[in-house]
Amino acid sequence: MKLRLGLVLCSTLLGAALAQSGSLTIESWRNDDLTVWQETIIPAFNARYPDIQVTFAPSAPAEYNAVLNSKLEAGSAGDLITCRPFDVSLDLFQRGHLAPLNDLPGMENFSDVAKSAWITDDGSDVFCVPMASVIHGFIYNQDIFAELGLSEPQTYEEFLSLLQTVRESGAYEPLIMGTADQWEAATMGYQNIGPNYWRGEEGRRGLIDGTIGYDEGGFLAAFEALAAWRPFLMNGYQATTYPDAQAAFTLGMGAVYPAGSWDISVFNQQAPFPMGAFRPPPPEGQEDCFISDHTDIGMGLNAASPNQEAARLFLEWMTTPEFAELYANALPGFFPLSNHEVTLQDPLAQEFVSWRGECASTIRSSYQILSRGEPNNENQLWNVSARLLNGEITPQEAAQTVQAGLEAWYEPQQGE
Amino acid sequence: MRRRPFPVHILVFLAPAVLLYTAFMIYPLLDSLRLSLFAPTVEEGGARGLAFVGLQNYRTLLSHPQWAPQLLNALSNNVLFFAIHMLVQNPVGLSLAVLLSSKLVRGRAVYRTLIFTPTVLSVVLIGFIWRLILSPLWGISGDVLGLFGLEHLNQPWLGQESTALVTLSLVSVWQNVGIPMMLFLAALVGIPDELLEAARVDGATAWGVFWRVQFPLILPTVGIVSVLTFVGNFNAFDLIYTTQRAIAGPNFSTDIMGTLFFRTFFGFQLQPGNPTMGATIAGVMLLVILSGVLVYLFGYQRRLQRIEL
Amino acid sequence: MKRPAATLAAHTVLLFYTALALFPVVLVIVNSFKGRLAIFRTPYAPPTPETWDLAGYRTVLGGADFPLYFRNSLVVTLASLALILWVSSMAAFALAEYPFPGNTLLGLYLALGIMVPIRLGTVSLLQMMVRLGLTNTLLALILVYAAAGIPLAVFILTQFMRQVPKDLKDAARIDGASEYRIYALVLPLVRPALGTVAVFNMIPIWNDLWFPLILAPAERTKTVILGAQVFLGQYINDWNAVLAALTLAMVPVIVLYVLFSRQLIRGLTAGSVK
């Protein structure tokens, strides 16, 4: 009797697993965007392809890669996979998890720069549709600025004295950021203010060529500049996670929030006060400025997906002007990478994108090539940036740790 | 009565359990050990395969500057995690059990049921709850310390290298104290009343009764609780994963064998996964757990038997 | 009441510890019914008409299919328990009843798994399930939990089966009962032991995160714990939703626990006396 029950149970369970084909599932780390996908993007796609059912199934940013990898190994990953830029996705492609997209109609709408984050080293295979880049800067609470008589800082020194003023006011936290999840320290800290010190692309390419190291020049100076944040970070920042920092800022607890432009959409929904934004201010006396304008997000096709055709239709739709316009305005702060003309409606997003005209752009220093080896450059930057802000190590120690990690495996850096 | 030449029924009785257990427990364990003897290769044209490398992975894990410090860190964190359970969870569990076994206390069943509640809840939920409670944003931990006039001692407990692991160990103790409590309680209730009465008549204090009568009689349970704690702790993962993610921050101060295994096997952030090295770490864990169990079986239990003889 | 001071001290300690055990759980449940501002401004106050807010529950029920997760957890737990009890009781019966050659050795082989956590075989289990096409099925979870539960179950049940009086079985044999019939006869006599085995396995299976995360993370096969974990990750900056999700995942278990706590605790303690 029990055996029969077991068999019946088995067959229904197996049946349930098979029945879900015919719909698309999207893997993503953008859990903040869940409602936008559910209410805006997917309905727009369905207006064109009503028969393809799409589910957006994000995981938490910090665990996305591990979760995605385990699903890919298990053969249970979604049909469409949101691509991190450069080495991680390249690895997925080389392991056969991502399908090549060379012949996808519409790929001609992207420039070589846009595609550079999702292409093999020899340029022969593209494996993700570029979606958006993100820009770093600072978002501030305009009410608090007005109350304390503050204005947007032009230099890094002004920035620090502004934070000092807020600290002395006693009513608000100067800088809302936590280090518990670690990546904010590197991404919204080091990579945000850093390009001004290592002169953007010049420094980044120098790292790849081996002509400059993390322990010298602009890269060291950026660690020193970051260390100056310590006294201004919010109470208990060591245990404050990224979502808690977002909540603290939207609850009006602090003046300035080191941001990625992707934060705009969440803040628009949750903050009851007007917000402004300023770009990372260069150190005093420096004429030119640099911003991190990072090719951050793309979409690839799971090579093992049973719904290749539907998934390709979705990807093709993602190359259209319709998608670019929709995405840029539904998720202000994600700036489209296609060549289509797009009008941005959100004032904060306009502010961020306007810096492209004033400063030179670069991408994050660790993403291209430098995160292929062990120890992983990006992961090390998280670690040392968080420890630096926690006061566990000095800027010199942070710089030397990362440099030693790079020299351990990256030949161009082993020169001297 | 002679048995039939071939006892088919014995096979029928044994086969399902033995097959299921062998296929889904013993085989995966052995196969994981086998995988730890291989390393990935990249052939020309990008095809990926595996090559037999003997004990090379173990050598790498134990000596390579990239791996050895990580392993040592996770191992020593795990030892501390275990030590805190032994020093806090089990004595507290024992004390509660002694109180609950006392006939003087009314409402024992109610206390027992309520105190055991966190133990039946998932570690995932417990981890999340404590993450919220310890979050500086909510400020509960400061308020609670404030009740005792100690708010100046408040710290970002989960964010400091010096406090994160101890904090999480105590959270785990808080949740799991019900298990030793129940096991000790069962053992204590099993002690005949006459023995306790006799000791009391001899003028022993409550403390004396505990040390001279109750404790020696529950020594076998102490052994079982210890080995259960050991196996559970060296196999722990969920709590750290839920509160600190696979990166086991800050600066790997909460990294234990379970999270190291997970991070190595599946990768993290820009670092790709490494199944063979993951299997190697699982192999080391197996070795550690087996040696702990052997110490218990051949050290503790033997000695107990000798005492009883 | 011979020693009132000692009794009072005992009650104080127990009350304090009970409060410590329940405070976090109660705090979460209470705040799940409040608005966002009230959660942060007055975390210890019960919800009032002004602060009453079910926004979190609306988000949770709209964003995650908790009834489905609940059903999955139930199927996995019950099926695993049934499988464990069925195969283990047969094996235990054979080990206890027949002194065949290799009996002790087989008993040891089956007991090996008591101390070795099955998680260490994850790498290979995952590959096996991929080959069998069982990833993202509840069956994968059931097989793994059953295999992991067998060692302890066989161990406990064998001890109990040995205590079943021989006369009873011999009388049945003289009446011409088959060995299978005798097994069916013995089974009701070890009911307490079966209860213990069920209790020992039930909580860990229901609460497991590891294998659902690795073997069956698909939406259709999520268990409550994995569903809650993923949901909490997705909505982590929405405290209303987080508190509501925690409450929804906890309360059914707490209710079941309170209803069955006597059986559960009896089961736990019966096993350990052994």
mmCIF file of N, CA, C and O in Angstrom, chain A residues 60-63 65-67 69-70 84 88 91 94-95 181-182 235-236 238-241 244 247-248 253 367 371 374-376 378-379 382-383 387 390 392, chain B residues 46 48 66-67 70 131 134-137 156-162 241 244-252 262 265-273 275:
data_model
loop_
_atom_site.group_PDB
_atom_site.id
_atom_site.type_symbol
_atom_site.label_atom_id
_atom_site.label_comp_id
_atom_site.label_asym_id
_atom_site.label_seq_id
_atom_site.Cartn_x
_atom_site.Cartn_y
_atom_site.Cartn_z
ATOM 1 N N ALA A 60 18.941 37.928 -3.361
ATOM 2 C CA ALA A 60 19.626 39.060 -2.731
ATOM 3 C C ALA A 60 20.971 39.300 -3.413
ATOM 4 O O ALA A 60 21.654 38.350 -3.781
ATOM 5 N N PRO A 61 21.355 40.584 -3.621
ATOM 6 C CA PRO A 61 22.563 40.894 -4.377
ATOM 7 C C PRO A 61 23.794 40.147 -3.877
ATOM 8 O O PRO A 61 24.555 39.583 -4.668
ATOM 9 N N ALA A 62 23.968 40.109 -2.556
ATOM 10 C CA ALA A 62 25.202 39.532 -2.035
ATOM 11 C C ALA A 62 25.273 38.027 -2.252
ATOM 12 O O ALA A 62 26.344 37.447 -2.216
ATOM 13 N N GLU A 63 24.148 37.373 -2.471
ATOM 14 C CA GLU A 63 24.228 35.931 -2.662
ATOM 15 C C GLU A 63 23.896 35.492 -4.084
ATOM 16 O O GLU A 63 23.848 34.312 -4.373
ATOM 17 N N ASN A 65 25.513 35.456 -6.994
ATOM 18 C CA ASN A 65 26.431 34.601 -7.751
ATOM 19 C C ASN A 65 26.439 33.173 -7.240
ATOM 20 O O ASN A 65 26.436 32.221 -8.019
ATOM 21 N N ALA A 66 26.426 33.028 -5.912
ATOM 22 C CA ALA A 66 26.451 31.681 -5.342
ATOM 23 C C ALA A 66 25.162 30.938 -5.664
ATOM 24 O O ALA A 66 25.185 29.777 -6.077
ATOM 25 N N VAL A 67 24.042 31.639 -5.507
ATOM 26 C CA VAL A 67 22.757 31.006 -5.792
ATOM 27 C C VAL A 67 22.661 30.629 -7.268
ATOM 28 O O VAL A 67 22.272 29.521 -7.630
ATOM 29 N N ASN A 69 25.106 30.109 -9.403
ATOM 30 C CA ASN A 69 26.006 28.996 -9.705
ATOM 31 C C ASN A 69 25.416 27.666 -9.275
ATOM 32 O O ASN A 69 25.500 26.682 -10.000
ATOM 33 N N SER A 70 24.817 27.658 -8.072
ATOM 34 C CA SER A 70 24.282 26.383 -7.615
ATOM 35 C C SER A 70 23.107 25.961 -8.484
ATOM 36 O O SER A 70 22.947 24.798 -8.796
ATOM 37 N N ARG A 84 26.389 39.899 -14.651
ATOM 38 C CA ARG A 84 27.354 40.849 -14.114
ATOM 39 C C ARG A 84 28.356 41.110 -15.232
ATOM 40 O O ARG A 84 28.509 40.297 -16.137
ATOM 41 N N VAL A 88 33.052 37.465 -14.419
ATOM 42 C CA VAL A 88 32.111 36.456 -13.902
ATOM 43 C C VAL A 88 31.288 35.867 -15.033
ATOM 44 O O VAL A 88 31.138 34.658 -15.146
ATOM 45 N N ASP A 91 33.284 33.742 -17.382
ATOM 46 C CA ASP A 91 33.475 32.404 -16.836
ATOM 47 C C ASP A 91 32.234 31.541 -17.082
ATOM 48 O O ASP A 91 32.343 30.378 -17.470
ATOM 49 N N GLN A 94 32.314 30.539 -20.674
ATOM 50 C CA GLN A 94 33.327 29.529 -20.982
ATOM 51 C C GLN A 94 32.968 28.165 -20.417
ATOM 52 O O GLN A 94 33.388 27.140 -20.932
ATOM 53 N N ARG A 95 32.192 28.157 -19.328
ATOM 54 C CA ARG A 95 31.767 26.868 -18.796
ATOM 55 C C ARG A 95 30.517 26.353 -19.503
ATOM 56 O O ARG A 95 29.951 25.339 -19.123
ATOM 57 N N ASP A 181 27.711 44.388 4.793
ATOM 58 C CA ASP A 181 27.681 43.569 3.585
ATOM 59 C C ASP A 181 28.956 43.710 2.761
ATOM 60 O O ASP A 181 29.124 43.055 1.738
ATOM 61 N N GLN A 182 29.840 44.570 3.167
ATOM 62 C CA GLN A 182 31.176 44.748 2.621
ATOM 63 C C GLN A 182 31.250 45.382 1.227
ATOM 64 O O GLN A 182 32.120 46.190 0.965
ATOM 65 N N ASN A 235 26.000 55.751 13.215
ATOM 66 C CA ASN A 235 26.161 54.952 14.424
ATOM 67 C C ASN A 235 25.921 53.464 14.131
ATOM 68 O O ASN A 235 24.924 53.107 13.519
ATOM 69 N N GLY A 236 26.847 52.626 14.561
ATOM 70 C CA GLY A 236 26.680 51.185 14.354
ATOM 71 C C GLY A 236 26.868 50.745 12.916
ATOM 72 O O GLY A 236 26.380 49.691 12.527
ATOM 73 N N GLN A 238 29.187 49.400 11.383
ATOM 74 C CA GLN A 238 29.858 48.109 11.160
ATOM 75 C C GLN A 238 28.855 46.968 11.022
ATOM 76 O O GLN A 238 29.120 45.973 10.369
ATOM 77 N N ALA A 239 27.711 47.103 11.696
ATOM 78 C CA ALA A 239 26.707 46.044 11.642
ATOM 79 C C ALA A 239 25.518 46.443 10.779
ATOM 80 O O ALA A 239 24.510 45.754 10.754
ATOM 81 N N THR A 240 25.635 47.576 10.079
ATOM 82 C CA THR A 240 24.525 48.035 9.256
ATOM 83 C C THR A 240 24.644 47.433 7.860
ATOM 84 O O THR A 240 25.662 47.576 7.199
ATOM 85 N N THR A 241 23.572 46.761 7.432
ATOM 86 C CA THR A 241 23.594 46.152 6.111
ATOM 87 C C THR A 241 23.161 47.179 5.070
ATOM 88 O O THR A 241 22.659 48.253 5.408
ATOM 89 N N ASP A 244 19.529 48.097 5.370
ATOM 90 C CA ASP A 244 19.310 48.921 6.560
ATOM 91 C C ASP A 244 19.773 50.353 6.324
ATOM 92 O O ASP A 244 19.169 51.308 6.822
ATOM 93 N N ALA A 247 17.145 52.035 4.334
ATOM 94 C CA ALA A 247 16.017 52.388 5.202
ATOM 95 C C ALA A 247 16.356 53.593 6.060
ATOM 96 O O ALA A 247 15.536 54.503 6.228
ATOM 97 N N ALA A 248 17.580 53.630 6.595
ATOM 98 C CA ALA A 248 17.974 54.747 7.472
ATOM 99 C C ALA A 248 17.918 56.067 6.713
ATOM 100 O O ALA A 248 17.452 57.082 7.233
ATOM 101 N N MET A 253 17.255 59.844 8.581
ATOM 102 C CA MET A 253 18.199 59.847 9.689
ATOM 103 C C MET A 253 19.516 60.546 9.356
ATOM 104 O O MET A 253 20.281 60.890 10.258
ATOM 105 N N TYR A 367 37.106 44.988 -12.371
ATOM 106 C CA TYR A 367 36.188 44.079 -13.054
ATOM 107 C C TYR A 367 36.769 43.416 -14.289
ATOM 108 O O TYR A 367 36.445 42.281 -14.593
ATOM 109 N N SER A 371 39.990 40.144 -12.057
ATOM 110 C CA SER A 371 39.294 39.278 -11.107
ATOM 111 C C SER A 371 39.203 37.845 -11.612
ATOM 112 O O SER A 371 38.295 37.113 -11.258
ATOM 113 N N GLU A 374 43.162 33.961 -8.324
ATOM 114 C CA GLU A 374 43.015 33.776 -6.894
ATOM 115 C C GLU A 374 44.206 34.404 -6.197
ATOM 116 O O GLU A 374 45.340 34.068 -6.541
ATOM 117 N N PRO A 375 44.059 35.261 -5.240
ATOM 118 C CA PRO A 375 42.795 35.785 -4.722
ATOM 119 C C PRO A 375 42.130 36.742 -5.700
ATOM 120 O O PRO A 375 42.800 37.399 -6.485
ATOM 121 N N ASN A 376 40.837 36.791 -5.600
ATOM 122 C CA ASN A 376 40.033 37.562 -6.506
ATOM 123 C C ASN A 376 40.101 39.054 -6.159
ATOM 124 O O ASN A 376 39.865 39.443 -5.030
ATOM 125 N N GLU A 378 38.350 41.795 -6.941
ATOM 126 C CA GLU A 378 37.137 42.467 -6.475
ATOM 127 C C GLU A 378 36.806 42.062 -5.037
ATOM 128 O O GLU A 378 36.533 42.897 -4.180
ATOM 129 N N ASN A 379 36.841 40.760 -4.769
ATOM 130 C CA ASN A 379 36.512 40.295 -3.422
ATOM 131 C C ASN A 379 37.482 40.858 -2.393
ATOM 132 O O ASN A 379 37.104 41.183 -1.270
ATOM 133 N N TRP A 382 36.545 44.460 -1.557
ATOM 134 C CA TRP A 382 35.447 44.502 -0.581
ATOM 135 C C TRP A 382 36.018 44.405 0.820
ATOM 136 O O TRP A 382 35.705 45.183 1.706
ATOM 137 N N ASN A 383 36.823 43.366 0.966
ATOM 138 C CA ASN A 383 37.338 43.044 2.292
ATOM 139 C C ASN A 383 38.156 44.190 2.874
ATOM 140 O O ASN A 383 37.890 44.639 3.989
ATOM 141 N N ARG A 387 37.263 46.773 6.011
ATOM 142 C CA ARG A 387 38.128 46.794 7.196
ATOM 143 C C ARG A 387 38.730 48.168 7.417
ATOM 144 O O ARG A 387 38.925 48.605 8.549
ATOM 145 N N ASN A 390 36.140 50.155 9.005
ATOM 146 C CA ASN A 390 35.921 49.677 10.373
ATOM 147 C C ASN A 390 37.088 50.019 11.294
ATOM 148 O O ASN A 390 37.031 49.735 12.485
ATOM 149 N N GLU A 392 40.084 48.688 11.170
ATOM 150 C CA GLU A 392 40.930 47.537 11.488
ATOM 151 C C GLU A 392 42.300 47.654 10.846
ATOM 152 O O GLU A 392 43.279 47.088 11.338
ATOM 153 N N GLY B 46 39.111 24.980 -25.114
ATOM 154 C CA GLY B 46 38.246 25.410 -24.022
ATOM 155 C C GLY B 46 37.436 24.314 -23.375
ATOM 156 O O GLY B 46 36.722 24.572 -22.429
ATOM 157 N N ARG B 48 36.401 21.490 -20.912
ATOM 158 C CA ARG B 48 36.836 21.335 -19.520
ATOM 159 C C ARG B 48 36.683 19.890 -19.080
ATOM 160 O O ARG B 48 35.734 19.223 -19.445
ATOM 161 N N GLN B 66 47.212 30.648 -0.259
ATOM 162 C CA GLN B 66 45.860 31.074 -0.591
ATOM 163 C C GLN B 66 44.811 30.313 0.220
ATOM 164 O O GLN B 66 43.767 30.835 0.551
ATOM 165 N N TRP B 67 45.117 29.057 0.549
ATOM 166 C CA TRP B 67 44.100 28.199 1.168
ATOM 167 C C TRP B 67 44.325 27.943 2.651
ATOM 168 O O TRP B 67 43.381 27.963 3.433
ATOM 169 N N GLN B 70 42.876 30.280 5.225
ATOM 170 C CA GLN B 70 41.409 30.214 5.236
ATOM 171 C C GLN B 70 40.922 29.012 6.008
ATOM 172 O O GLN B 70 39.989 29.084 6.800
ATOM 173 N N ARG B 131 19.131 39.046 13.497
ATOM 174 C CA ARG B 131 19.749 40.091 12.683
ATOM 175 C C ARG B 131 18.977 41.398 12.820
ATOM 176 O O ARG B 131 19.557 42.466 12.910
ATOM 177 N N LEU B 134 19.529 42.766 16.446
ATOM 178 C CA LEU B 134 20.862 43.316 16.683
ATOM 179 C C LEU B 134 21.197 44.450 15.713
ATOM 180 O O LEU B 134 22.255 45.054 15.815
ATOM 181 N N SER B 135 20.300 44.729 14.765
ATOM 182 C CA SER B 135 20.574 45.803 13.817
ATOM 183 C C SER B 135 20.598 47.151 14.535
ATOM 184 O O SER B 135 19.678 47.475 15.277
ATOM 185 N N PRO B 136 21.659 47.936 14.313
ATOM 186 C CA PRO B 136 21.717 49.246 14.959
ATOM 187 C C PRO B 136 20.535 50.121 14.553
ATOM 188 O O PRO B 136 20.133 51.013 15.293
ATOM 189 N N LEU B 137 19.967 49.848 13.384
ATOM 190 C CA LEU B 137 18.851 50.643 12.907
ATOM 191 C C LEU B 137 17.638 50.513 13.833
ATOM 192 O O LEU B 137 16.946 51.488 14.110
ATOM 193 N N PRO B 156 27.982 47.491 17.820
ATOM 194 C CA PRO B 156 27.443 46.838 16.612
ATOM 195 C C PRO B 156 27.895 45.378 16.589
ATOM 196 O O PRO B 156 28.847 45.014 15.890
ATOM 197 N N TRP B 157 27.222 44.530 17.373
ATOM 198 C CA TRP B 157 27.732 43.193 17.696
ATOM 199 C C TRP B 157 28.100 42.365 16.475
ATOM 200 O O TRP B 157 29.120 41.689 16.462
ATOM 201 N N LEU B 158 27.245 42.412 15.448
ATOM 202 C CA LEU B 158 27.506 41.539 14.293
ATOM 203 C C LEU B 158 28.490 42.167 13.314
ATOM 204 O O LEU B 158 28.876 41.540 12.342
ATOM 205 N N GLY B 159 28.915 43.395 13.570
ATOM 206 C CA GLY B 159 29.758 44.082 12.597
ATOM 207 C C GLY B 159 31.220 44.165 12.980
ATOM 208 O O GLY B 159 32.020 44.691 12.222
ATOM 209 N N GLN B 160 31.559 43.679 14.170
ATOM 210 C CA GLN B 160 32.951 43.802 14.602
ATOM 211 C C GLN B 160 33.621 42.440 14.601
ATOM 212 O O GLN B 160 33.051 41.459 15.052
ATOM 213 N N GLU B 161 34.867 42.442 14.127
ATOM 214 C CA GLU B 161 35.579 41.169 14.064
ATOM 215 C C GLU B 161 35.694 40.534 15.445
ATOM 216 O O GLU B 161 35.693 39.315 15.590
ATOM 217 N N SER B 162 35.768 41.395 16.482
ATOM 218 C CA SER B 162 36.002 40.853 17.820
ATOM 219 C C SER B 162 34.731 40.277 18.447
ATOM 220 O O SER B 162 34.813 39.464 19.365
ATOM 221 N N TYR B 241 25.146 31.663 7.352
ATOM 222 C CA TYR B 241 24.722 32.007 5.995
ATOM 223 C C TYR B 241 23.578 33.018 6.032
ATOM 224 O O TYR B 241 23.541 33.953 5.242
ATOM 225 N N GLN B 244 25.210 36.467 8.058
ATOM 226 C CA GLN B 244 26.403 37.126 7.517
ATOM 227 C C GLN B 244 26.637 36.808 6.044
ATOM 228 O O GLN B 244 27.660 37.199 5.503
ATOM 229 N N ARG B 245 25.754 36.027 5.424
ATOM 230 C CA ARG B 245 25.932 35.587 4.039
ATOM 231 C C ARG B 245 27.130 34.658 3.928
ATOM 232 O O ARG B 245 27.887 34.474 4.872
ATOM 233 N N ALA B 246 27.325 34.151 2.698
ATOM 234 C CA ALA B 246 28.398 33.187 2.499
ATOM 235 C C ALA B 246 29.774 33.810 2.726
ATOM 236 O O ALA B 246 30.755 33.109 2.917
ATOM 237 N N ILE B 247 29.854 35.134 2.725
ATOM 238 C CA ILE B 247 31.155 35.781 2.873
ATOM 239 C C ILE B 247 31.587 35.803 4.349
ATOM 240 O O ILE B 247 32.747 36.082 4.658
ATOM 241 N N ALA B 248 30.677 35.461 5.263
ATOM 242 C CA ALA B 248 31.015 35.248 6.675
ATOM 243 C C ALA B 248 31.805 36.409 7.267
ATOM 244 O O ALA B 248 32.832 36.235 7.892
ATOM 245 N N GLY B 249 31.283 37.619 7.061
ATOM 246 C CA GLY B 249 31.974 38.798 7.535
ATOM 247 C C GLY B 249 31.790 39.029 9.012
ATOM 248 O O GLY B 249 31.078 38.281 9.660
ATOM 249 N N PRO B 250 32.390 40.081 9.558
ATOM 250 C CA PRO B 250 33.380 40.935 8.913
ATOM 251 C C PRO B 250 34.747 40.266 8.806
ATOM 252 O O PRO B 250 35.188 39.638 9.763
ATOM 253 N N ASN B 251 35.354 40.439 7.660
ATOM 254 C CA ASN B 251 36.695 39.898 7.400
ATOM 255 C C ASN B 251 36.797 38.416 7.769
ATOM 256 O O ASN B 251 37.757 37.994 8.400
ATOM 257 N N PHE B 252 35.826 37.611 7.424
ATOM 258 C CA PHE B 252 35.844 36.164 7.628
ATOM 259 C C PHE B 252 35.929 35.770 9.100
ATOM 260 O O PHE B 252 36.306 34.657 9.428
ATOM 261 N N PHE B 262 30.749 25.961 1.387
ATOM 262 C CA PHE B 262 29.738 26.502 0.479
ATOM 263 C C PHE B 262 30.358 27.526 -0.468
ATOM 264 O O PHE B 262 30.133 27.503 -1.676
ATOM 265 N N PHE B 265 32.713 25.828 -2.969
ATOM 266 C CA PHE B 265 32.036 24.992 -3.948
ATOM 267 C C PHE B 265 31.247 25.825 -4.958
ATOM 268 O O PHE B 265 31.316 25.593 -6.160
ATOM 269 N N PHE B 266 30.511 26.818 -4.478
ATOM 270 C CA PHE B 266 29.638 27.571 -5.374
ATOM 271 C C PHE B 266 30.215 28.892 -5.826
ATOM 272 O O PHE B 266 29.674 29.536 -6.718
ATOM 273 N N GLY B 267 31.315 29.337 -5.208
ATOM 274 C CA GLY B 267 31.882 30.619 -5.585
ATOM 275 C C GLY B 267 31.176 31.755 -4.877
ATOM 276 O O GLY B 267 30.152 31.578 -4.243
ATOM 277 N N PHE B 268 31.758 32.918 -4.994
ATOM 278 C CA PHE B 268 31.147 34.069 -4.362
ATOM 279 C C PHE B 268 31.501 35.340 -5.106
ATOM 280 O O PHE B 268 32.669 35.572 -5.406
ATOM 281 N N GLN B 269 30.493 36.164 -5.368
ATOM 282 C CA GLN B 269 30.676 37.418 -6.090
ATOM 283 C C GLN B 269 31.491 37.155 -7.355
ATOM 284 O O GLN B 269 31.090 36.382 -8.188
ATOM 285 N N LEU B 270 32.648 37.765 -7.534
ATOM 286 C CA LEU B 270 33.371 37.568 -8.791
ATOM 287 C C LEU B 270 34.228 36.308 -8.789
ATOM 288 O O LEU B 270 34.936 36.029 -9.743
ATOM 289 N N GLN B 271 34.188 35.550 -7.689
ATOM 290 C CA GLN B 271 35.032 34.356 -7.629
ATOM 291 C C GLN B 271 34.223 33.128 -8.024
ATOM 292 O O GLN B 271 33.227 32.818 -7.392
ATOM 293 N N PRO B 272 34.639 32.447 -9.095
ATOM 294 C CA PRO B 272 33.854 31.286 -9.533
ATOM 295 C C PRO B 272 33.983 30.097 -8.578
ATOM 296 O O PRO B 272 34.928 30.010 -7.806
ATOM 297 N N GLY B 273 33.017 29.190 -8.643
ATOM 298 C CA GLY B 273 33.026 28.026 -7.772
ATOM 299 C C GLY B 273 34.093 27.012 -8.151
ATOM 300 O O GLY B 273 34.572 26.978 -9.276
ATOM 301 N N PRO B 275 34.366 23.044 -7.510
ATOM 302 C CA PRO B 275 33.791 21.833 -6.921
ATOM 303 C C PRO B 275 34.825 20.873 -6.329
ATOM 304 O O PRO B 275 34.583 20.305 -5.269
#
